[in-house]
Structure formats: C-alpha cells, structure tokens
Short mmCIF file of C-alpha atoms and ligand atoms in Angstrom, two decimals:
data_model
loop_
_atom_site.label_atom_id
_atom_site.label_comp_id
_atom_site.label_asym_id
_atom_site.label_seq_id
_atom_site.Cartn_x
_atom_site.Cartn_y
_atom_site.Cartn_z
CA UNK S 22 -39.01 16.37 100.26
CA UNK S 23 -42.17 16.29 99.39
CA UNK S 24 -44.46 13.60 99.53
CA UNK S 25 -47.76 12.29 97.95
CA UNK S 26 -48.72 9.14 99.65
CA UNK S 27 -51.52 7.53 97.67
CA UNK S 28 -54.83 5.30 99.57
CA UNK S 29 -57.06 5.80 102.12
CA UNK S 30 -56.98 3.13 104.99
CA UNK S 31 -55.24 1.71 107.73
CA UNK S 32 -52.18 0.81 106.23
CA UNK S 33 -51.82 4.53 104.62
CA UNK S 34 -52.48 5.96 108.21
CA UNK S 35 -49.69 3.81 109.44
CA UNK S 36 -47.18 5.05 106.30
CA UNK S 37 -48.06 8.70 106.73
CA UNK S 38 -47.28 8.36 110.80
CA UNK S 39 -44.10 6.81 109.80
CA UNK S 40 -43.55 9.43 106.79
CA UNK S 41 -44.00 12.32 109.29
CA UNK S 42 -41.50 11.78 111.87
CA UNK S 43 -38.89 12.03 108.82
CA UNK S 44 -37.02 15.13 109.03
CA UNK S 45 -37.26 14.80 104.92
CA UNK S 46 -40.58 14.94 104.73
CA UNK S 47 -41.87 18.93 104.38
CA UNK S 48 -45.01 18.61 102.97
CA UNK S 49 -46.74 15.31 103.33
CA UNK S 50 -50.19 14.98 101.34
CA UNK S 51 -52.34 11.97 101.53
CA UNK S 52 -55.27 10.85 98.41
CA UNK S 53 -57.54 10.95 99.29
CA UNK S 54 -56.78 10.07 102.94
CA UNK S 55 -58.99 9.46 106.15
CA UNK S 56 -59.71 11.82 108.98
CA UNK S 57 -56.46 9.98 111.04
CA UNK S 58 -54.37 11.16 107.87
CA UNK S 59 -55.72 14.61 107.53
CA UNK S 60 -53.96 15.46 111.32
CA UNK S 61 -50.35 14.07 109.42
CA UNK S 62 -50.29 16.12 106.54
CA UNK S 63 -52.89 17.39 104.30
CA UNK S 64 -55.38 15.04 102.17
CA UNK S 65 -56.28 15.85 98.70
CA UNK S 66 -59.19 14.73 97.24
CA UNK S 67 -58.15 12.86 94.12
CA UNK S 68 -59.50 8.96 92.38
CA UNK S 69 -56.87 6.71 92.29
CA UNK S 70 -58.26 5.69 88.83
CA UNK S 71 -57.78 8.90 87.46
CA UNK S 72 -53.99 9.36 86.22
CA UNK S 73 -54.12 12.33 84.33
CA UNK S 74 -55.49 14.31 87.61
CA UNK S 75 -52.77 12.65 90.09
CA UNK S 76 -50.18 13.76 87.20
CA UNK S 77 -51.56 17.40 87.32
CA UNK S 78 -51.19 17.51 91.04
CA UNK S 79 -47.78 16.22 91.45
CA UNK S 80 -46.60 19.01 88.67
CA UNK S 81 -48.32 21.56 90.38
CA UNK S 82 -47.44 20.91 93.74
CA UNK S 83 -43.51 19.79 92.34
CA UNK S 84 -44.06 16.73 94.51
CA UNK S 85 -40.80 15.12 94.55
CA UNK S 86 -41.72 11.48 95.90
CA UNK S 87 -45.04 9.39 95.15
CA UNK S 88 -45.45 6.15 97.13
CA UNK S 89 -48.59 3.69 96.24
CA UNK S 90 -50.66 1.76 99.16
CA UNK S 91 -52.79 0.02 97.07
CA UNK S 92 -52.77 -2.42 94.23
CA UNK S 93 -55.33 -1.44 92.39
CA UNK S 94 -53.18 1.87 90.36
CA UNK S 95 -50.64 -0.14 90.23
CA UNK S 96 -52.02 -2.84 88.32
CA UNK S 97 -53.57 -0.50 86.24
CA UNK S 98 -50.07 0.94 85.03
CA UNK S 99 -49.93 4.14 87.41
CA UNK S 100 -45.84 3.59 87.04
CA UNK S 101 -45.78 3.45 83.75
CA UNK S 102 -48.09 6.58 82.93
CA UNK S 103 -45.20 8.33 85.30
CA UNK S 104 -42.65 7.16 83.32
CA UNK S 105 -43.63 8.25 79.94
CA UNK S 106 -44.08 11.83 81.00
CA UNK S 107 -40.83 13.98 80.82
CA UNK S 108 -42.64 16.30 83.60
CA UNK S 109 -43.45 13.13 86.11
CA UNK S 110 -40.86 10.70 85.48
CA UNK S 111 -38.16 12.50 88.18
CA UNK S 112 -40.31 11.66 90.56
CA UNK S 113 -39.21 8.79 93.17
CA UNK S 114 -42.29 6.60 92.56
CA UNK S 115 -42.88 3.90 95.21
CA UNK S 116 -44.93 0.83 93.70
CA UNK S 117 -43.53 -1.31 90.80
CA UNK S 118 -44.36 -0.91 86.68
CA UNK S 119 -47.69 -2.53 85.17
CA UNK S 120 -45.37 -5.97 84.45
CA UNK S 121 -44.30 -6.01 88.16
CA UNK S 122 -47.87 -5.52 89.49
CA UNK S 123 -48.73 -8.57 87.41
CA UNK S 124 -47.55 -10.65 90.54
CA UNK S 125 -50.13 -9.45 92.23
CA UNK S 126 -52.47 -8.49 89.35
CA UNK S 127 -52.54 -11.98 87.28
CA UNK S 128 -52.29 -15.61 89.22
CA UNK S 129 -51.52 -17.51 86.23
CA UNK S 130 -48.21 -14.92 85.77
CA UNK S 131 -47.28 -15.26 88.95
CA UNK S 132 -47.52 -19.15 88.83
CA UNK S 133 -45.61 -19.47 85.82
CA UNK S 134 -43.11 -16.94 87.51
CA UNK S 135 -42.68 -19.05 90.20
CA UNK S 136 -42.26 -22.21 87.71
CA UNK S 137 -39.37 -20.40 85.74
CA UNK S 138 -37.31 -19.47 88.69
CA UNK S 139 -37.71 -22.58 90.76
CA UNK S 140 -39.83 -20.67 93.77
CA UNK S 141 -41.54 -23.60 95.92
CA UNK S 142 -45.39 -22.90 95.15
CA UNK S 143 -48.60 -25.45 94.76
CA UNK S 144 -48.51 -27.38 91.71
CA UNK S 145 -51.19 -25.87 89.26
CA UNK S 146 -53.00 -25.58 85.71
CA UNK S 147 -54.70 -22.71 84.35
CA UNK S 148 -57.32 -23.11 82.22
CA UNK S 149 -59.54 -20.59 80.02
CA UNK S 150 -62.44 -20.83 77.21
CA UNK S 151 -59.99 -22.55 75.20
CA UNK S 152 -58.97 -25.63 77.27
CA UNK S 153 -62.43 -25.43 79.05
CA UNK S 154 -63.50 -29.39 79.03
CA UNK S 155 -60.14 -30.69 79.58
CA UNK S 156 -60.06 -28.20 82.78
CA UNK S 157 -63.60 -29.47 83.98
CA UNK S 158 -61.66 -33.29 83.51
CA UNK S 159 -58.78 -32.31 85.50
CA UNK S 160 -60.69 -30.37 88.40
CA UNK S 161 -62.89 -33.74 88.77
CA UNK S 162 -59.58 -36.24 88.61
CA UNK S 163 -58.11 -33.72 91.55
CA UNK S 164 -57.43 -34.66 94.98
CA UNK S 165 -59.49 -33.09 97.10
CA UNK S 166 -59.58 -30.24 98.83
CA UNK S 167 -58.91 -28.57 95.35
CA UNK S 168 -58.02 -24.33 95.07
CA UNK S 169 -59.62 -22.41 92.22
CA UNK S 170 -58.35 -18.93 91.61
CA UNK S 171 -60.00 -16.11 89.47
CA UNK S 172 -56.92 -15.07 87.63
CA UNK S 173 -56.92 -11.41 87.84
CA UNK S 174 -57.91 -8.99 90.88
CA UNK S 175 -61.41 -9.95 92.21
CA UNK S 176 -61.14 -7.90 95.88
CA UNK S 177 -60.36 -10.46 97.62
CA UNK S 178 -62.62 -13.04 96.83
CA UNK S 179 -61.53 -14.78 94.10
CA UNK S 180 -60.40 -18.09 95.71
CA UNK S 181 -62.25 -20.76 96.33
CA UNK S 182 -61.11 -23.87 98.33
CA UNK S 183 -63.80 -26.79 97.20
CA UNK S 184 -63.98 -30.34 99.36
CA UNK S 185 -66.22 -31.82 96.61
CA UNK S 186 -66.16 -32.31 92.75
CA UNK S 187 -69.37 -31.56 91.99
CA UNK S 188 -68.53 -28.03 93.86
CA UNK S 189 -65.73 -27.42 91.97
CA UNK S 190 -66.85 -28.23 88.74
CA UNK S 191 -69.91 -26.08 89.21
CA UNK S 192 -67.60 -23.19 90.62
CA UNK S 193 -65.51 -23.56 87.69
CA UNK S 194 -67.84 -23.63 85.44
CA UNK S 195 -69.44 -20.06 86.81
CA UNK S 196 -66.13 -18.86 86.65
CA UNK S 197 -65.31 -19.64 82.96
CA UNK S 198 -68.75 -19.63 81.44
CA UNK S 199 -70.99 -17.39 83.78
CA UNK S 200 -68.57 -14.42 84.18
CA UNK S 201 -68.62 -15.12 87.89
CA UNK S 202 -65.82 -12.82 88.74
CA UNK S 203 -66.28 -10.60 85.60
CA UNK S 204 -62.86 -10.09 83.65
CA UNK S 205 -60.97 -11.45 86.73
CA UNK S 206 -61.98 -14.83 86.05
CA UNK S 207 -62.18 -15.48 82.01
CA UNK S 208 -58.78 -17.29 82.91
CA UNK S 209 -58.65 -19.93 85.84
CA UNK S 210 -55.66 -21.42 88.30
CA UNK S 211 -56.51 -24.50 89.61
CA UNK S 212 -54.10 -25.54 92.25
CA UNK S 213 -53.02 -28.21 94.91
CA UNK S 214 -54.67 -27.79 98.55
CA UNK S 215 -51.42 -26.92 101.03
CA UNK S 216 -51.96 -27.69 104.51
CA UNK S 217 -50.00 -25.53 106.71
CA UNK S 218 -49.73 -22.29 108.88
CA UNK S 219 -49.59 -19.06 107.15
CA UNK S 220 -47.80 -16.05 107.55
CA UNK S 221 -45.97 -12.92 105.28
CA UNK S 222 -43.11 -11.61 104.75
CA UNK S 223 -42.26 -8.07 103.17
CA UNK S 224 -39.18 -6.90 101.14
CA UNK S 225 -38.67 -3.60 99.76
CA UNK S 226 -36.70 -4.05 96.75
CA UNK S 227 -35.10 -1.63 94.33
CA UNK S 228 -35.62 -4.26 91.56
CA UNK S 229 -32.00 -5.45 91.66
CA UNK S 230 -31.39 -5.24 95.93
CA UNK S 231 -33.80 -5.67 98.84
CA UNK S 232 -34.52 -5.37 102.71
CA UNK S 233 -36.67 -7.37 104.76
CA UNK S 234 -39.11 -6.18 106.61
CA UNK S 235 -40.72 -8.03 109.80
CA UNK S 236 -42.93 -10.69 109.36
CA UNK S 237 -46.45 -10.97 110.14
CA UNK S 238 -49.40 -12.67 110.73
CA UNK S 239 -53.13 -11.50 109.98
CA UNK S 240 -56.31 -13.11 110.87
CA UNK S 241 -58.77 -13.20 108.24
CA UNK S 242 -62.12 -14.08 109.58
CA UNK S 243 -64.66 -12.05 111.12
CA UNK S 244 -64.86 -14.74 114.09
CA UNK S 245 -62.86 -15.54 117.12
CA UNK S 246 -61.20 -18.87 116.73
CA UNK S 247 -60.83 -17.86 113.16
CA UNK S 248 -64.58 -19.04 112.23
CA UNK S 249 -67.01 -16.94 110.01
CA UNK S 250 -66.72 -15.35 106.56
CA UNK S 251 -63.57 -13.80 105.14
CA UNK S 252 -63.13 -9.72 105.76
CA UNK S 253 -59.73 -7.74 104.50
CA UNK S 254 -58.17 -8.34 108.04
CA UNK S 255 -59.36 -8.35 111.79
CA UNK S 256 -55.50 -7.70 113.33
CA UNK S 257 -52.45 -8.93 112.64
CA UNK S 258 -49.20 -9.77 114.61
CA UNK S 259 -45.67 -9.16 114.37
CA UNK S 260 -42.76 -11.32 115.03
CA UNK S 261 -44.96 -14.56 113.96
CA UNK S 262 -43.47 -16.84 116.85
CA UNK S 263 -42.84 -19.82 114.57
CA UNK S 264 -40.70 -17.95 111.80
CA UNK S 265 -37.76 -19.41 113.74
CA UNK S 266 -34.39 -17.75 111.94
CA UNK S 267 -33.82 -21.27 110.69
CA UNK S 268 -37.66 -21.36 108.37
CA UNK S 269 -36.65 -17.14 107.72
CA UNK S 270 -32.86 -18.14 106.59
CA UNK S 271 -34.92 -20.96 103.90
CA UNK S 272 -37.43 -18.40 103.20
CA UNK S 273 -34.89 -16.25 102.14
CA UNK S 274 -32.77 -18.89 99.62
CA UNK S 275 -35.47 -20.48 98.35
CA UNK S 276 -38.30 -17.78 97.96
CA UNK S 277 -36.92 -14.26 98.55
CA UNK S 278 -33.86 -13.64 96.66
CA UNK S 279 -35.21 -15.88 93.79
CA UNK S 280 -37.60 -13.74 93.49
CA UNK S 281 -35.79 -10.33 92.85
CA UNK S 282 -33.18 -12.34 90.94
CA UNK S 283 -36.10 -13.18 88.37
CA UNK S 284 -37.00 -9.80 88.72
CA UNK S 285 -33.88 -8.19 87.66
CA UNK S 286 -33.59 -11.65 84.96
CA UNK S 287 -36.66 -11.11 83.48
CA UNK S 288 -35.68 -6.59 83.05
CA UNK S 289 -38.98 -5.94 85.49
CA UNK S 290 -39.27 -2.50 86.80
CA UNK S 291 -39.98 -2.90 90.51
CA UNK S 292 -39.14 -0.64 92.82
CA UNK S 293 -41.48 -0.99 95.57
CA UNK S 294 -42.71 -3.38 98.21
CA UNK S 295 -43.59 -7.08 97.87
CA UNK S 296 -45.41 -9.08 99.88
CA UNK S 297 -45.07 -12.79 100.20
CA UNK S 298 -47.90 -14.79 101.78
CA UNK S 299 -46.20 -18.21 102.31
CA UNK S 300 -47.42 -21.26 103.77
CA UNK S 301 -45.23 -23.48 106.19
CA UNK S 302 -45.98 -27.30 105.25
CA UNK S 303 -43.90 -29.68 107.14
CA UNK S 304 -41.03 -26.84 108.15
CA UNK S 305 -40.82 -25.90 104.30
CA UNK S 306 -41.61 -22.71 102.94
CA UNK S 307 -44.03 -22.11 100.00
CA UNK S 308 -45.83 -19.35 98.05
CA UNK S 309 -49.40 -18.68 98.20
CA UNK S 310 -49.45 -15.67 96.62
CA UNK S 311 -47.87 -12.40 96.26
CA UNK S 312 -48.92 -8.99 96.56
CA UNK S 313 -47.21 -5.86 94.84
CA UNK S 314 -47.90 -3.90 98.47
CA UNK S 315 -47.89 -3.78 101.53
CA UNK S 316 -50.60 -5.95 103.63
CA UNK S 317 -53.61 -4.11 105.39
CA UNK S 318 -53.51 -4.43 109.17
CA UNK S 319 -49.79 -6.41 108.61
CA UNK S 320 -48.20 -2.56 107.80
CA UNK S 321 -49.86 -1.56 110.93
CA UNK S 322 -47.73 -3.63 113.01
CA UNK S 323 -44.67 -4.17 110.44
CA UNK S 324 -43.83 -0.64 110.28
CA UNK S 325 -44.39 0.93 113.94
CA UNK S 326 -41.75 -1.89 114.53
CA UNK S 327 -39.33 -0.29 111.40
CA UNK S 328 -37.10 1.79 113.27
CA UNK S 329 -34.95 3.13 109.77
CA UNK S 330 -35.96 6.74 108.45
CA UNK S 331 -39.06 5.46 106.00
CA UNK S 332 -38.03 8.34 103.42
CA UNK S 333 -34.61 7.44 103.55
CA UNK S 334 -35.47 3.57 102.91
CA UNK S 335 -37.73 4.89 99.86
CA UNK S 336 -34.72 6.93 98.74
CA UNK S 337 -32.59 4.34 98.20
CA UNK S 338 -35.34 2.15 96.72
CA UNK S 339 -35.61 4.16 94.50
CA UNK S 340 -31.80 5.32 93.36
CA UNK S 341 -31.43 1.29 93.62
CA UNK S 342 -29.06 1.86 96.44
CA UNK S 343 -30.33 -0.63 99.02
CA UNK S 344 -27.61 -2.59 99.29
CA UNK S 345 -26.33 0.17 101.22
CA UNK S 346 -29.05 0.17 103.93
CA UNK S 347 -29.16 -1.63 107.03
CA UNK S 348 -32.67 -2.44 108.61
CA UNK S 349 -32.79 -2.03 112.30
CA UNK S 350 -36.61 -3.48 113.98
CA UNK S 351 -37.70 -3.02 117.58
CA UNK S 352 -37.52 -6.52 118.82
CA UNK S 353 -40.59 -6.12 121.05
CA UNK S 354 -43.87 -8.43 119.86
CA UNK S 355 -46.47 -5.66 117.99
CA UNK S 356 -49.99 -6.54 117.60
CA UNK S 357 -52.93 -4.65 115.80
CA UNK S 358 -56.88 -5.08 116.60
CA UNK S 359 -59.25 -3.57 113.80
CA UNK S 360 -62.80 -2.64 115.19
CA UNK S 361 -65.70 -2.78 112.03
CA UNK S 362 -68.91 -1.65 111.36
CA UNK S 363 -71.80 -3.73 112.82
CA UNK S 364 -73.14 -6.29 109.69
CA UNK S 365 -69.60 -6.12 108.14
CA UNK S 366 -68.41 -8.36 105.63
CA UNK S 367 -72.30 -8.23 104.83
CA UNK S 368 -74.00 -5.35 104.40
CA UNK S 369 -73.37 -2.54 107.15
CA UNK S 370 -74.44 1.24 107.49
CA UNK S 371 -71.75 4.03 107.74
CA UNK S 372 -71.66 7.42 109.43
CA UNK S 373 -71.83 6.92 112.78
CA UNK S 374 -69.46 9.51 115.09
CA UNK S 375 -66.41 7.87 116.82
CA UNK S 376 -66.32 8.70 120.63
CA UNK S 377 -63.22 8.27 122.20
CA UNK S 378 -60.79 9.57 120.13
CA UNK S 379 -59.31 12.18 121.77
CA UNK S 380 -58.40 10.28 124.87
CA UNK S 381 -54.63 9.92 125.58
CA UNK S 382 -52.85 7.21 123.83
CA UNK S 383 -50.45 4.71 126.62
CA UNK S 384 -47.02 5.17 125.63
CA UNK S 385 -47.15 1.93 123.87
CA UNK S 386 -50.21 2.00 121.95
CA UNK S 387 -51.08 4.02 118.30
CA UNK S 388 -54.59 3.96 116.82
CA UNK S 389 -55.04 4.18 112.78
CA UNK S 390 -57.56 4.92 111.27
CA UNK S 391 -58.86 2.49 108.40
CA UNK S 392 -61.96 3.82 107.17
CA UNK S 393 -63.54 7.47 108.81
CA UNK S 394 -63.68 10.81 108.07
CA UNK S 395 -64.74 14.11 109.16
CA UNK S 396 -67.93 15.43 108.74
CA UNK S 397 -69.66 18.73 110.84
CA UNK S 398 -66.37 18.65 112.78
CA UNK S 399 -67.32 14.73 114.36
CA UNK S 400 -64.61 11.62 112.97
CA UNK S 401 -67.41 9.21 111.74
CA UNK S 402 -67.44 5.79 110.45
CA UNK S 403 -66.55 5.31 106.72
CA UNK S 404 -66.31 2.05 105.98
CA UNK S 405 -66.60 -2.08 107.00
CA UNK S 406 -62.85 -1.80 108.53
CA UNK S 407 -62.94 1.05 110.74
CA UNK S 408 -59.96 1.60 112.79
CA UNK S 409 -57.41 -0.48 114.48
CA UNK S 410 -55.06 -0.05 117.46
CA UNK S 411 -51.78 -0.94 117.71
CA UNK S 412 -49.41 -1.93 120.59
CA UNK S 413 -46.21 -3.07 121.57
CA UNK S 414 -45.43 -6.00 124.36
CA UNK S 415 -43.27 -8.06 125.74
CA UNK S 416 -45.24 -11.10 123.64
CA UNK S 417 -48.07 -10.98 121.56
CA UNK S 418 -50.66 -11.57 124.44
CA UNK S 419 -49.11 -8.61 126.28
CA UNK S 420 -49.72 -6.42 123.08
CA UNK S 421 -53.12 -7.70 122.43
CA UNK S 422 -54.33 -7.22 126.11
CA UNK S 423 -52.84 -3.12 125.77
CA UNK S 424 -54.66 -2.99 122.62
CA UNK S 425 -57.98 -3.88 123.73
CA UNK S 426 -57.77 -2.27 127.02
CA UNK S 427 -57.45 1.36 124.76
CA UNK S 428 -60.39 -0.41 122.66
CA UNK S 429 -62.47 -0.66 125.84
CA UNK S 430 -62.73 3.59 125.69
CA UNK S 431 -63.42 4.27 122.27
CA UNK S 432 -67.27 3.26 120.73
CA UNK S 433 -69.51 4.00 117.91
CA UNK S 434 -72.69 2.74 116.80
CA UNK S 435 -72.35 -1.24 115.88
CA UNK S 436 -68.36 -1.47 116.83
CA UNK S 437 -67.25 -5.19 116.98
CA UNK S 438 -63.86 -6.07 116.93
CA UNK S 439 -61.74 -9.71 117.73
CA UNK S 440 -60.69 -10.25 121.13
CA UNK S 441 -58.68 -13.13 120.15
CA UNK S 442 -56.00 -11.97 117.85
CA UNK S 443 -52.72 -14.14 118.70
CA UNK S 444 -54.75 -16.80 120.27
CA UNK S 445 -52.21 -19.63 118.81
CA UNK S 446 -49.73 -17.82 120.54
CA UNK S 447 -50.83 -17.68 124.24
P1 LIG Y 505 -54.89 -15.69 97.97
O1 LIG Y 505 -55.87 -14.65 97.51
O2 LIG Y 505 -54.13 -16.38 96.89
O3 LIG Y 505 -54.06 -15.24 99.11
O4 LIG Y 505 -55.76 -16.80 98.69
C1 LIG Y 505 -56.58 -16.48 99.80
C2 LIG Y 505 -56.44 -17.53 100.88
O5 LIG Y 505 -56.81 -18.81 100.36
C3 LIG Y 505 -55.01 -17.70 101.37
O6 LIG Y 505 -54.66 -16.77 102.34
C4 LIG Y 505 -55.05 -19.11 101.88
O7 LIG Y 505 -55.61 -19.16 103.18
C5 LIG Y 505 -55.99 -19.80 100.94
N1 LIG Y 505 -55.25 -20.51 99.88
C6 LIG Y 505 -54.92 -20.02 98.67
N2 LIG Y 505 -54.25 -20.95 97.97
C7 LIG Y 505 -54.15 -22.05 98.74
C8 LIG Y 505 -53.55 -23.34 98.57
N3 LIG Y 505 -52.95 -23.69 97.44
N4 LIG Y 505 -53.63 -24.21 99.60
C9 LIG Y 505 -54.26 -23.87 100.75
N5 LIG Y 505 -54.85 -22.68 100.97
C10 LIG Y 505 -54.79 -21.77 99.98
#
C-alpha cells in the first residue's frame, strides 16, 4: 500500500517506524519529514497548509492511504477537501472531517459536546463580545483558582489558570478586547479549577467502533520536579501506574464510548485517533480536553508498545471494521526522554550537528527524531524539541535509567533534557 504520512516531529518518526515494519506498506513517504524519517521512507517536501499541492501528490504518486499527525490540517478541513474530490476521496484518510477536528479545534464545541452526551468535564461558560460584561461579572464571582481558555487553536498556550480576580479579569479582558490570542480567542471558556493527576488515553475509532490504545503520561514543564514554563512535552510514560483497570473500566463507560456514541449520534465523520486528556479527582474520571491526534512524546511510547500491524489497524479504521480487531500491547513499562535546544521554550538557535547518532541502539531502546534535518551530509538541530529516546523496562524507572544512559552518548551544542521523567513513580 502506499502511504503518505503527513508532519514532521517526534510523533511522525515514531508512526513511520511503526508504518515500516508493515509488510503493507511499499512505499512510505513522509511531509515534509525530519532527517530520522528520511532513513524510513522518503520525505517530500510539501506545506501542510497547502491542500491543493498534497492533492496533486497523492494523484500522482496513486497514494492509496493518507494518515494526519497533526491538528493543524485537520482543523483546517484537510478531510473534507479529500472528500469532495472524485480523484482523492478513495483514499483511506487517517484524521477525522473539519466537524470532528472541532473537538480539538473549538473549546466551547467540545464543552457543549461533552454537556449533550453526559461526559464528566469542568463546569463552564463561554463568553464572547456579546455577553462581554456579564462574563467579566462571572469570572470575578468565581472560586478561585479559575481556567480561562482561548476557544480555538492558540499552540498550546491558550489556557490560563488565574489564583486572583483581578488576574483574570485583566486576562479576560486581553483575550476578548485586545485580540490576545488573535482569532483563537474572540470567544472565551471559562471553567472550574480540577484538582487532580493527569494522564491520556487514545482510541482509534472508525466513527461508529474503537480500540484503545495504552495510556500515557507526559510531563509538560521544562523543569525537573515539574517546575518552569510550559514546552510541547519533555517525555512521557506508558502504562501510567495509577490507571488501575478499575479508573480504565470508568474511563471507558463514562468518557470513552460516550464519546464515539455522540459521534456516530451527532453523523460526525471521524475516522482517526482521539486523544483524551482526563483528570483523576477523587478516583473519578474527567475531561480536560481532547485532541483530534495523537499526543507528541505520548505516541512515542504508546505505539513502540502497539504490537498490532499499524496499517492493518488504519485499514479497518477506515472500512469501519474495528470491531473486528483485537489490540494486543507489550506489557513492559515504556518511557520517552526528549533532549531540546539550549534557551527553549524561549528563544533558542538551531543548526547545530548531532554527534552520536550512529552509535548502536541497546536492544531495548529507539531514538526519534523530533525536530533535525540534514544539511552538508551532518543531522543538525531543527527545532526547540529535538529528539527523544525511547525504552522499554521492567517499570518506568528501569526505562528512564536505559533512556538516559543512551542520552549520555549523543550531544549537540546547548542539549538539555529532564532527568526526572517518572519521578512520581519511583
Ligand atoms: P488544555 O490545553 O485544555 O489541555 O489545558 C492545558 C493544561 O491546563 C492541562 O493539561 C491542565 O494541566 C490545565 N488545565 C486545563 N483545564 C483545567 C481545569 N479545568 N482544571 C485544572 N487544570 C486545567
């Protein structure tokens, strides 16, 4: 079959590694790719933005399957442009429609999602121009800590947990009346404070079935102990040790199958992956958000422990045959640690060469890459999020401690990385 995989970091690496060893997979082309993809298959320089030119491609290269790592074309309606073309809409096409990708795409739909299908989620407003003043009386009557959320995609920054009034008023009021988050945040959630442990869960639905994947946990902040400014992901770990099967069995009842029920309810194309971030408050599951993709490092640590043909899984995604699927996972503990470029989440320079690549991988480790490429035949740095290592163990502190000892023999300019991942856990 052949493939077009679609994004450029870690978790694309992780999808083509697991696309390759398919014996269904003959070609496998990545867009655009990083210089880990380019040894799976071949990249292809094409914008995600640009439709018309990833339509040209798959025609001329009769790709048969298209699968989507990131939200951003998907929110954007990169389904739907598929759909409506009699050439393109044969292919198998991983990632959901435009109205699916609003889970991900809009907060206030997925709220009110949530609301009509009875999914356990904060209890929240929204609030735009429009209701402006009686939102600015309702963020100052709110218990504190209070949760603002730009509405619509705002990379990752467009939530904002305030302990006083006077900062959430003034945060709302940049949002609504100062364009703070451009378009993103003309319409505002404002939502109860849960205090809990997080974690996420995937499913790969066909719209109508769905499989769980393994869940994971991802640390957020640049610092150990989980101090510092937010940054896409520093590692992540997978099983989360306190997803007992008794908190996964009410995660699945309560959030999960209501979920693709309102799916299939509400006539949603969605074939594709959704991830639940969920929140554990007193031993009770609830949503904090969803994504309409995989996480970025979770997949680096969700699927190395997948041990189902990926192709096969997307295949039956996408002929809504999943019900006929049975996922098998390698029950040892996985964890990931992402190395980043020196200054990252703040400013940081790129282009510095990677040593250390070439060295022999320990039968239980993989490296991805999340952000390099190749230039005068060197792998150099790319990005904040540079690569990550992955490695399985007996528990999470095993994995970690393999992880960081392949870590020790790879360097570039600036490289800092967590040694801490799984701390909760030792
Ligand atoms: P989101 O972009 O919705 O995932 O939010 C980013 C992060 O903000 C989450 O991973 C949580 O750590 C935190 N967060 C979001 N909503 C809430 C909430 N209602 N209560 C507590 N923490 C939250």
């Amino acid at each position: 079959m052949k493939i077009l995989l679609l994004g450029s970091g870690g978790r694309e690496h992780a999808m083509a590694w697991k696309l390759h060893q398919s014996v269904w997979t003959n070609p496998l082309f990545i867009a655009p790719g990083n210089a880990g993809t380019a040894k799976l298959g071949t990249n292809v320089a094409l914008n995600l933005s640009d439709f018309d030119a990833i339509g040209s491609f798959c025609i001329k290269e009769n790709i048969e399957m298209v699968v989507v790592g990131p939200e951003e074309p998907l929110v954007k309606g990169l389904y739907d442009y598929f759909q409506a073309s009699e050439e393109l809409n044969k292919i198998h096409f991983i990632g959901p429609s435009k109205q699916g990708a609003r889970l991900e795409g809009s907060k206030a739909f997925a709220k009110a999602f949530m609301e009509r299908h009875n999914i356990p989620t904060a209890a929240y407003r929204e609030f735009d121009q429009t209701n402006f003043e009686e939102g600015i009386r309702y963020v100052n009557e709110h218990p504190l800590p209070v949760v603002l959320k730009a509405d619509g995609l705002a990379a990752g920054k467009g939530v904002l947990i305030c302990t006083s009034h006077i900062e959430a008023v003034a945060e709302f009021e940049l949002m609504l009346q100062q364009n703070k988050f451009g378009d993103a945040g003309r319409k505002v959630v404002v939502e109860e404070f849960l205090d809990g442990i997080e974690l996420s869960v995937f499913a790969l639905t066909d719209g109508k079935n769905y499989v769980l994947l393994p869940e994971a946990k991802d640390y957020k902040r640049i610092g150990e102990g989980d101090r510092g400014l937010n940054t896409g992901g520093m590692g992540a770990v997978s099983p989360v040790p306190f997803a007992s099967p008794g908190f996964m069995h009410k995660v699945e009842e309560r959030i999960i199958k209501p979920t693709i029920e309102g799916l299939n309810k509400e006539n949603i194309d969605y074939k594709g992956f959704i991830f639940f971030g969920l929140i554990k408050v007193n031993g009770q599951p609830f949503v904090i958000e969803y994504n309409c993709r995989m996480g970025d490092p979770e997949t680096e640590v969700v699927i190395p422990r997948l041990e189902n043909d990926l192709v096969g899984l997307f295949v039956a995604a996408a002929k809504q045959e999943l019900h006929t699927v049975k996922i098998s996972i390698d029950k040892r503990s996985a964890a990931t640690v992402m190395t980043v470029s020196g200054g990252y989440p703040g400013s940081f320079e790129k282009g510095f060469a990677i040593e250390g690549l070439d060295l022999e991988m320990p039968p239980d480790s993989l490296l991805f890459h999340a952000a390099t490429m190749e230039k005068d035949g060197q792998v150099v740095t790319n990005g904040g999020r540079v690569l990550c290592v992955t490695s399985f163990g007996k528990t999470v502190t095993e994995a970690v401690q393999k992880s960081r000892e392949v870590l020790k023999k790879i360097d570039y300019d600036g490289m800092y990385y967590r040694k801490d991942i799984g701390y909760e856990f030792a």
